XYZ file of C-alpha atoms in Angstrom:
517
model
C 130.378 52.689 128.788
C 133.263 51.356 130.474
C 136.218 50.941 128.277
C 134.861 52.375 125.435
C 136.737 55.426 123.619
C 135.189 58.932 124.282
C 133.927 61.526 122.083
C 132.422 64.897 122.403
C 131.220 67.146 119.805
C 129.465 70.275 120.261
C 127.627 73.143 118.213
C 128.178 76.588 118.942
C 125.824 78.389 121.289
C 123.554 79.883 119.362
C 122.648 83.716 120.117
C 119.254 84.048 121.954
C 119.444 87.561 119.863
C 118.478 85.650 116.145
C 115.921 83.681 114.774
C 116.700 79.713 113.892
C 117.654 79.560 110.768
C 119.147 77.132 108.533
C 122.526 77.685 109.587
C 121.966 76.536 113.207
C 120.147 73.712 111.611
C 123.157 72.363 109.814
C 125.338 72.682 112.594
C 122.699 70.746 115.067
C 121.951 67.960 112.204
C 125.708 67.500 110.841
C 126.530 67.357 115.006
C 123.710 65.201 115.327
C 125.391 62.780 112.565
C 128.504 62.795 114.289
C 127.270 61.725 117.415
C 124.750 59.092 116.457
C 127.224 57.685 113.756
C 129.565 57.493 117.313
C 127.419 55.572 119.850
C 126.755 53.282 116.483
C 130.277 52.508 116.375
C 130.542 52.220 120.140
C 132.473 55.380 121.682
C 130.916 56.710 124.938
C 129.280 59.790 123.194
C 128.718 63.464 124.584
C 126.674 66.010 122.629
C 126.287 69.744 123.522
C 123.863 72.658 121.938
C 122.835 75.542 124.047
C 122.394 78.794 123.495
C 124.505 82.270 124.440
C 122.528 84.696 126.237
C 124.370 87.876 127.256
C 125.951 90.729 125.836
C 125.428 93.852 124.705
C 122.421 92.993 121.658
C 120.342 91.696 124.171
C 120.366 94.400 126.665
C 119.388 96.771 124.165
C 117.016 94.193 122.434
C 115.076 93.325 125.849
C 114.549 97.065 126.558
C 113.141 97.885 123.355
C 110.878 95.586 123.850
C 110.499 96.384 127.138
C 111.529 93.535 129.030
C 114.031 92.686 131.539
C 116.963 90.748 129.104
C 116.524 87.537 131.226
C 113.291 87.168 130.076
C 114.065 87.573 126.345
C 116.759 84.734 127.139
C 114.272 82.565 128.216
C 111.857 83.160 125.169
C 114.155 83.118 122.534
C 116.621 80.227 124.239
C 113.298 78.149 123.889
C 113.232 78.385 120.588
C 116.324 76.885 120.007
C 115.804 73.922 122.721
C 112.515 73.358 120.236
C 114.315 73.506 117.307
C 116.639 70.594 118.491
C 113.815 68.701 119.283
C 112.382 69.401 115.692
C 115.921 68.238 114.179
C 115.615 65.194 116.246
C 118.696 65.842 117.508
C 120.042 63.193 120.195
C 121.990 66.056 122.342
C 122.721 64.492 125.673
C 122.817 68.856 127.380
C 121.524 72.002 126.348
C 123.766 74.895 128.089
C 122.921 78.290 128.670
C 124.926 81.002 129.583
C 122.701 82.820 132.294
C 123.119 79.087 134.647
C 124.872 79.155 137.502
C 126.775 76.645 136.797
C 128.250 78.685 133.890
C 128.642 81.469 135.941
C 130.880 79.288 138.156
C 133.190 77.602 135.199
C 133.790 81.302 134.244
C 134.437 82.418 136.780
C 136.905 79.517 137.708
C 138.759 80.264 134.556
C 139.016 84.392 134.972
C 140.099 83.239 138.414
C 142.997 80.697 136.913
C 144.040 83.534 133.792
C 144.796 86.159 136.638
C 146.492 84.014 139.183
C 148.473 83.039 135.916
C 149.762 86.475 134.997
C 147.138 86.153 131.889
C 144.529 88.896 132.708
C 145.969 92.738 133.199
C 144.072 95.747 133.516
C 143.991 98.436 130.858
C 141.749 100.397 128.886
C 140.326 99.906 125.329
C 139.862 101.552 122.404
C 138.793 101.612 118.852
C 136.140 100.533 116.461
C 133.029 98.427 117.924
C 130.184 97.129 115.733
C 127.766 96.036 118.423
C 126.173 94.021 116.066
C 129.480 91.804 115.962
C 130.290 92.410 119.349
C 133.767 93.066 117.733
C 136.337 95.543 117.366
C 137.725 96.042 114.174
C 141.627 97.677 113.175
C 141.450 100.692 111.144
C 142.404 98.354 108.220
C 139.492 96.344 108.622
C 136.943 98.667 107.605
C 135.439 99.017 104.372
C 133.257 102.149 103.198
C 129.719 102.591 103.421
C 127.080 105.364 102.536
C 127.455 108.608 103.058
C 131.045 107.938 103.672
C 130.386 106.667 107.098
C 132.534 103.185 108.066
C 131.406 100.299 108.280
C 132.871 96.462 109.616
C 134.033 94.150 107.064
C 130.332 92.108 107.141
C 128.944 95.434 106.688
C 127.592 96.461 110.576
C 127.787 99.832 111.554
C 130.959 100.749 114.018
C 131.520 103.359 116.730
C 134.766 104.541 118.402
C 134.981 103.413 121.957
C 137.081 103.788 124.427
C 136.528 102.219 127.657
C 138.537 100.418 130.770
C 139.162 96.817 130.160
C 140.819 93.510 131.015
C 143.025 92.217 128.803
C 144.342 88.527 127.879
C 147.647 88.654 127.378
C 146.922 86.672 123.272
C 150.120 88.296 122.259
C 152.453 86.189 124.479
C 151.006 83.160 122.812
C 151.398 83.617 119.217
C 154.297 80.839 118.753
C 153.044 78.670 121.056
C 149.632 78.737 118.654
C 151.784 77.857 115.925
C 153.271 75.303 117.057
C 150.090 73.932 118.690
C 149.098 73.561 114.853
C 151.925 72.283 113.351
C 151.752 69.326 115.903
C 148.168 68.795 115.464
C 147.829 69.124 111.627
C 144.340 68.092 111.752
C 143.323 70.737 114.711
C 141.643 72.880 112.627
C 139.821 72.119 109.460
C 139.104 72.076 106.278
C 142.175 72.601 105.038
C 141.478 76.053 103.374
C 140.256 77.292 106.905
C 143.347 76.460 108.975
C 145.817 78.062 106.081
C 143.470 81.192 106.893
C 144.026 80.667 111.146
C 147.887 80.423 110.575
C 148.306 83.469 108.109
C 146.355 85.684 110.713
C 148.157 84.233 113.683
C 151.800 84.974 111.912
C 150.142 88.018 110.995
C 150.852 89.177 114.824
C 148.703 88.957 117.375
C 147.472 91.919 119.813
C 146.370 91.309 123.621
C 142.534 90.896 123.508
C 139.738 92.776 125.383
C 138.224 90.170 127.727
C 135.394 92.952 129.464
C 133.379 95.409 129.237
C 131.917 98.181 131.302
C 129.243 99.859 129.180
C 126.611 97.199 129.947
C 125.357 95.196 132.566
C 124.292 92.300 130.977
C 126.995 89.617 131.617
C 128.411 88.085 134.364
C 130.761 90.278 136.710
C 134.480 90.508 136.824
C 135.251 88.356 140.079
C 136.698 91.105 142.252
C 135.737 94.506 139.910
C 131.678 94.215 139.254
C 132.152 97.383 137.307
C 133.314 95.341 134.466
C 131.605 92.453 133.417
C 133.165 89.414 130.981
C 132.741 89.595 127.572
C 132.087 86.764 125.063
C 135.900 85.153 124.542
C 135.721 83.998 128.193
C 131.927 84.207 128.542
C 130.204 82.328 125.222
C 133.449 79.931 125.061
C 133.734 78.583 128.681
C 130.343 77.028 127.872
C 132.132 73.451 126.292
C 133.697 72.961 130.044
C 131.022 74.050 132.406
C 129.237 71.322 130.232
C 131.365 68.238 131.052
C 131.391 69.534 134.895
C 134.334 72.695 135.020
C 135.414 73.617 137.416
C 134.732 70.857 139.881
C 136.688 68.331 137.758
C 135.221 64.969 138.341
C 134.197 61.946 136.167
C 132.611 63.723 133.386
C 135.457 65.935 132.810
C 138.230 63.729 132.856
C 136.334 61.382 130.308
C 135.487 63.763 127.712
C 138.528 67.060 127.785
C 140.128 67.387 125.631
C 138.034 64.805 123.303
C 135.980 67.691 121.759
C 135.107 68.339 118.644
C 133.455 71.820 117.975
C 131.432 72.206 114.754
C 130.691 76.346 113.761
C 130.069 78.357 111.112
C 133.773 80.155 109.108
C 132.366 82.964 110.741
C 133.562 82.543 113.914
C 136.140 80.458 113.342
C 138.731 82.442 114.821
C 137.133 82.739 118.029
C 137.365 78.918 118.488
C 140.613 78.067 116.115
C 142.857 81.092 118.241
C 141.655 82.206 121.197
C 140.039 79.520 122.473
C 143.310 77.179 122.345
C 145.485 80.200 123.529
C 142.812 80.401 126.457
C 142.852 76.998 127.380
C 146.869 76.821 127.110
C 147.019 80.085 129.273
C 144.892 78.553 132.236
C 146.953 75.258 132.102
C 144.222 72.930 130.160
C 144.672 71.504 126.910
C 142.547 72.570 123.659
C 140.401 71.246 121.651
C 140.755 67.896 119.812
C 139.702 69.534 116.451
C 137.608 72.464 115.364
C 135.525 72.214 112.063
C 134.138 75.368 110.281
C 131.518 74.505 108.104
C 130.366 77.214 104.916
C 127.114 79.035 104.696
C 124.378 79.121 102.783
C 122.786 81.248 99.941
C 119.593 81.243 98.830
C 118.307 80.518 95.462
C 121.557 82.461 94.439
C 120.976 85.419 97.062
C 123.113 86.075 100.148
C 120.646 85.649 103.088
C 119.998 88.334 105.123
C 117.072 90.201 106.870
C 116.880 93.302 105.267
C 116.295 91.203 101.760
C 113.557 88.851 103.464
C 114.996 85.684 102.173
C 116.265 83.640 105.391
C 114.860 80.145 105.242
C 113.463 79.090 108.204
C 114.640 74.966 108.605
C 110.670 74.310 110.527
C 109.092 75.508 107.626
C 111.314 72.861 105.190
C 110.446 70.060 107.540
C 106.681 70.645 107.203
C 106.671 70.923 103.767
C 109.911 68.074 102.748
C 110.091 65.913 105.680
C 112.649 65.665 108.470
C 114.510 63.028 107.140
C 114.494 64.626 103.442
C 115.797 68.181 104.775
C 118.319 66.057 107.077
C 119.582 64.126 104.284
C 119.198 66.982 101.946
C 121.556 69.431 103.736
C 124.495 67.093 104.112
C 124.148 65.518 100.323
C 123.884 68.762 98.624
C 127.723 70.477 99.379
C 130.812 69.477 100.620
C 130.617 70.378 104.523
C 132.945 73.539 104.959
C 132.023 74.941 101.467
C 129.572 77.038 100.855
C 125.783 76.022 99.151
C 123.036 77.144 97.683
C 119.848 76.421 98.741
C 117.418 75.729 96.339
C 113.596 74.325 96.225
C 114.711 72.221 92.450
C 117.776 70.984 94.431
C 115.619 69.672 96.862
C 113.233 68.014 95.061
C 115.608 66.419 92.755
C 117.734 64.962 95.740
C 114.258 63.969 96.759
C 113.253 62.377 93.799
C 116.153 61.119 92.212
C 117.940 60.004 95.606
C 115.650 58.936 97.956
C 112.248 57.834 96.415
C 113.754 56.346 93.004
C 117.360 55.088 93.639
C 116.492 53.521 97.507
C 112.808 53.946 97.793
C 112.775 52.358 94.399
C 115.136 49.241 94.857
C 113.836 48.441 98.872
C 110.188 48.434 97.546
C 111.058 46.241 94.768
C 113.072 43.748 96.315
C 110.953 43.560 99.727
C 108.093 42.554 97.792
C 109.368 40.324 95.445
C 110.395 38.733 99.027
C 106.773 39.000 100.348
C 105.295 37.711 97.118
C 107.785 35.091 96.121
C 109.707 34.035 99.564
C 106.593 33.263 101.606
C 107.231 37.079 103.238
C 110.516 35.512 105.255
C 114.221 36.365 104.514
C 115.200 34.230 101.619
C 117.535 31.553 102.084
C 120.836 31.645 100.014
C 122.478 28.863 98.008
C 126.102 27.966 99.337
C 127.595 29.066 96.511
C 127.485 33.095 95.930
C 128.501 34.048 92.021
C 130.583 36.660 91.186
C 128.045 38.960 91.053
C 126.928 38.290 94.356
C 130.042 38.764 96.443
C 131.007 41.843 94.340
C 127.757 43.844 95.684
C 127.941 42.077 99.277
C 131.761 43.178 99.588
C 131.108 46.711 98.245
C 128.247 46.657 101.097
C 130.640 45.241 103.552
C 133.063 47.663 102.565
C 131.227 51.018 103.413
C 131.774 50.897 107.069
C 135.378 51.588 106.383
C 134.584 53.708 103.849
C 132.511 55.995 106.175
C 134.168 55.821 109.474
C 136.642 57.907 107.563
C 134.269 59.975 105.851
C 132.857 61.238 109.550
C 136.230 61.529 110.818
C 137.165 64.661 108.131
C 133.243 65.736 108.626
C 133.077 64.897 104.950
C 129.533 63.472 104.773
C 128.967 64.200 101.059
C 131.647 61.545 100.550
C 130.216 59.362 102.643
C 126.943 59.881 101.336
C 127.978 59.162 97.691
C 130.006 56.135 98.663
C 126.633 54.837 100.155
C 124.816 55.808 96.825
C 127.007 54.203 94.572
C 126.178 51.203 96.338
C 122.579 51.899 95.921
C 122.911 52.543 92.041
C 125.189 49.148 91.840
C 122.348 46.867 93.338
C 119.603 48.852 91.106
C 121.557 47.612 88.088
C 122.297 43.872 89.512
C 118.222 43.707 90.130
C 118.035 44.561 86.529
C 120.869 42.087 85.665
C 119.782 39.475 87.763
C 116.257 39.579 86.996
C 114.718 37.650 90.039
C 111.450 38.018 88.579
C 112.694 35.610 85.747
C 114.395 33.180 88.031
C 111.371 32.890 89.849
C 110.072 30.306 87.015
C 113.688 29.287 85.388
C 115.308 28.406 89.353
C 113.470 29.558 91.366
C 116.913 28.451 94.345
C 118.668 30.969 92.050
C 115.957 33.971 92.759
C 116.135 33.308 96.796
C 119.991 34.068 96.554
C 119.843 37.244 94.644
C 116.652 38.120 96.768
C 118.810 37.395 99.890
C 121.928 39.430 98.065
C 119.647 42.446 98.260
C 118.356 42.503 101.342
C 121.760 42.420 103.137
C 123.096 45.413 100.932
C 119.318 47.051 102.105
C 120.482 46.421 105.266
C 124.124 47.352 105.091
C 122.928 50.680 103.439
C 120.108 51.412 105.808
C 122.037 50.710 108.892
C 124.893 53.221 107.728
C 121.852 55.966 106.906
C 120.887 55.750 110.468
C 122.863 58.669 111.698
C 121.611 60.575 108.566
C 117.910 59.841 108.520
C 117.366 57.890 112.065
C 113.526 57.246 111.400
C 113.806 56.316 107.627
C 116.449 54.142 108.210
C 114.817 52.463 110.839
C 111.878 51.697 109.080
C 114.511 50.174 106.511
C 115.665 47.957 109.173
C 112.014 47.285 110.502
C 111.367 45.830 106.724
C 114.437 43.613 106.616
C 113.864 41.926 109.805
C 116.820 43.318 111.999
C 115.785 43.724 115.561
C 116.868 47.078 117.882
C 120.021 45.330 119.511
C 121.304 44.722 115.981
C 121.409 47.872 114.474
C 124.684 48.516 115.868
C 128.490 48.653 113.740
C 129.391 45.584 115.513
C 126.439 43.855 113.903
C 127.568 44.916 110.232
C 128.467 42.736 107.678
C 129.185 39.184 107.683
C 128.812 39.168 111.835
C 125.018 40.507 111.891
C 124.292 38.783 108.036
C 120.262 38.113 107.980
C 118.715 34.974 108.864
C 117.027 32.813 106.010
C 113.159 32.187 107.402
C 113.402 34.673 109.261
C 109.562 36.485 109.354
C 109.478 39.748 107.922
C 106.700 42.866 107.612
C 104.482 43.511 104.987
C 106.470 46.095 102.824
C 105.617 49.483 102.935
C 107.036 52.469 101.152
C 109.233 54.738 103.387
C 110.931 57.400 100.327
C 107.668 58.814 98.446
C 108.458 60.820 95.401
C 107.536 64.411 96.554
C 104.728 66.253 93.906
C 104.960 69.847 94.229
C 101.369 71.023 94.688
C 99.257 72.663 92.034
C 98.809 76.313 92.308
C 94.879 77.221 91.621
């Protein structure tokens, strides 16, 4: 797309050592948005998911199962590549960490660091949760049973003490402060980069970068006996996508553009030494890094041990994709945290989807079929007050939302879409086209006409949301592929009167829980 303005977004690779669960759902789909809403609007788009495959958990995972730890990479990594597929996620590359091309970017950039003066030798200890694959400072710890210590999200910790590389994160604390003073909007929401600058002007210590008490990683270049550990590892994976180290066309259209989406949990990883990384080996950092909130369940903190983690496939089967898509975006403000809830979902179901939308395009679309000879209706010259204050509050969500994406605030956006929704619902009622239809009957084809362009305002604006809903939507109101785009919206892509149009058919049933024998 020559010309056009670049934009990358990525998810966090997701650890081949879990499950899919609804947190890497809502990363994928609320990535997914940002990308579709982006080719929409014409930017040249790249989208990256992938999954992390080395470390420590996996070595000891494969050989209690009794396997070699590439080949529980390859089964689990698949079940992340399906659930992309199941999200209906558009990502253009799915990375993983055991490629050679990854090896290569890291490689490249342990290579750069050292040549730098940014990698030293030294030795490590102190407390490691393996779980984490973190140390924690004495302070960190909180107390668990039988007075043993435990990490601050409650996994056991040992004392080790080891030989180790270490990036030299200290050196850079100002020049990570300054980095987000120029670039207020680096790292968001706002709560989350208050918490990145307190622990950054809380001093920063040099940070372990290897690891020589497992094998399962890629080697030190030089010292095999050591092998790279996550920071460099897991984080390199954003360049080796776009073509590091080679360079090339790829790279030079889309870093720095990129926008990482993760979970507060590792936040830090991405919002500190990820920037200090790239600064230390000469590149630049990230656009912007998002961290969204997590989910509860019903009330509960999720976990395994309680049995309670909801599995996204099994939401689709029952809800729909579209629903669960629409569902997890509506429900909370992205970077707060949300409870999941079976009523929730049903309501925003019910109330949302099948009455407010469903509702008004099944109305309207066949009062066209019945009343308009089943072709767009064709408008009087003269629009009412009415008319042009529902077309310009359709006309005026593009605006509206390309801001909304920009702060990943698609709750907002959502809502502005819905008020829209509820405003033609009452000028239906208002208007009463099923009147006009004997009292002027000219009258009835404008108002009919009125509401199909806000149908199609709203449903081309839902695309990124709910892709196959929306297009179904768009299907009903006439609007061929090549005009789905944001150039098309509003008064440049406005429906054309005679135009033939589909029978109508529901696309937002009402969802009836099934009766228990």
């Amino acid at each position: 797309m020559t010309g056009a303005k670049a934009f990358y977004v990525t998810t966090p690779i997701y650890y081949v050592n879990d499950k899919p669960h609804i947190g890497h759902a809502y990363t994928t789909v609320a990535c997914d948005v940002l990308a579709r809403f982006k080719r929409l609007d014409g930017f040249d788009v790249r989208f990256l998911t992938g999954t992390d495959e080395h470390g420590q958990k996996v070595e000891k995972s494969a050989e209690a199962a009794g396997i070699t730890p590439q080949a529980l990479a390859d089964l689990n990594s698949a079940n992340f590549r399906d659930l992309a597929a199941r999200l209906g996620a558009s990502n253009d590359d799915f990375i993983r960490t055991t490629e050679p091309r990854h090896h290569a970017a890291c490689e490249a950039l342990w290579t750069t660091l050292v040549e730098r003066g940014e990698i030293t030798l030294g030795h490590y200890e102190g407390w490691y949760a393996v779980r984490d694959e973190a140390f924690y400072g004495e302070d960190e710890l909180v107390a668990g049973p039988n007075g043993s210590r435990l990490a601050p999200t409650g996994a056991p910790v040992e004392w080790v003490k080891e030989p180790s590389y270490f990036f030299r994160l200290s050196a850079w604390q100002q020049r990570l402060l300054d980095w987000y003073e120029a670039n207020p909007d680096a790292v968001a929401p706002a709560s989350r980069r208050n918490e990145v600058i307190s622990f950054v002007k809380g001093g920063l210590q040099d940070l372990s970068v290897s690891r020589t008490s497992f094998k399962w990683g890629i080697p030190v270049p030089g010292d095999e006996k050591h092998i790279m550990y996550v920071w460099i590892d897991a984080l390199t994976n954003y360049m080796t996508a776009v073509g590091y180290p080679a360079g090339g066309a790829l790279f030079e259209r889309f870093w720095p553009v990129v926008h990482h989406v993760v979970g507060k949990d590792i936040l830090r990883f991405h919002a500190v030494y990820w920037p200090a990384l790239l600064m230390a080996a000469g590149l630049e950092p990230p656009r912007r890094v998002f961290a969204h909130g997590w989910w509860t369940n019903e009330g509960q903190k999720i976990s395994k041990s309680l049995g309670n983690v909801i599995d996204p496939l099994a939401l689709i089967d029952t809800y729909g994709l579209d629903p669960f898509r629409f569902f997890v975006l509506r429900e909370v403000p992205f970077g707060n945290d949300g409870d999941f809830s079976h009523k929730a979902m049903i309501g925003r179901i019910n109330s949302e989807l099948a009455n407010d939308l469903g509702n008004l395009a099944q109305r309207v679309l066949s009062m066209i079929a019945k009343n308009c000879g089943g072709v767009v209706p064709t408008p009087q010259p003269d629009f009412t007050d009415d008319d042009h204050a529902l077309l310009g509050a359709a006309d005026a969500l593009l605006a509206t939302l390309r801001d909304a994406i920009d702060r990943q605030a698609f709750h907002e956006g959502l809502e502005a879409i819905w008020v829209v929704i509820r405003a033609a619902n009452v000028y239906v009622d208002r208007q009463a086209p099923w009147t006009l239809r004997k009292t002027d009957p000219a009258r009835m084809q404008t108002v009919l006409y009125v509401l199909a362009e806000t149908i199609r305002a709203v449903a081309t604006l839902l695309q990124p949301f709910m892709p196959t809903s929306a297009g179904r939507l768009l299907d009903q109101v006439g609007v061929a592929e090549q005009g789905r785009g944001f150039d098309r919206f509003g008064p440049t892509g406005r429906l054309t009167a005679g135009t033939p149009l589909p029978a109508p058919q529901g696309v937002f049933p009402r969802f009836v829980e099934p009766e228990t024998p």
